[in-house]
């Protein structure tokens, strides 16, 4: 058994140090990339280091070292073994993959063209090998970090155009009879994401136009977020980190930053890690420095061409702002 400090344990009471390898420049770059990847994934999940340490059972100090590119040298050794075996590093790690075909599928996807990937998505989504994905329009979806104004502006937009307004988190709570915090406490992030996808699927089945306010972390779940992007005209409500923090504190909601002295830095990390995903939205509305009323007017103005073009799918006509 290999211990966390790079020692080989022959028995519970005796250990001998194995040969250690000093990281070279390539290894240092690998550790930096690994740390950046860990930090990005943590940010997308909206977790502070303190919360991640509590959930994972790993010290906050070690997580900071890992994210800083100073992870355990045994990670470098594992990487060198994977290179010597000419196999991806991920294949050396325990996996719960349900099919032995996964390595083949993964390698084919890595070599596939965008057209081939789109076709594969259609097949895996149940559309069939010879069916073409039809463009759908289920309304307007607002995405963005907590405190972006999705609920406030979404409700104002829905009232303005005469559509229903739906907060996806409230739908999840209604369908499961539990609050979001209770769901996460009982079933964890993975359980919550499953319920989020189920709630979105049920919402789409209604086949009626809605203004949808999503949770800030929906972008971290690829399949669910792809479903949003392909079913709604999606708008990223963007603001400065300081404005997000002020609005969140004004709501009395500090998840997941409660009692965290580095709350502002954690918020910046979350925003930075999610920005490339938020940027996949069809439209962006920067609300920095705008009043609620001014932001609502700009949102309606931005969406007027979309509503005129696509709302006919439901035989409805939005009211003039």
Coordinates of C-alpha atoms in Angstrom, one line a residue, residues 6 37 48 68 156 190 230 275 289:
X6 CA 5.1 8.5 -0.6
X37 CA -8.3 21.8 -13.0
X48 CA -15.3 26.8 -1.0
X68 CA -1.3 25.8 -6.0
X156 CA -40.7 41.2 -14.5
X190 CA -25.2 14.3 -7.2
X230 CA -31.1 23.6 -27.0
X275 CA -17.6 32.2 -17.1
X289 CA -24.5 49.7 -12.5

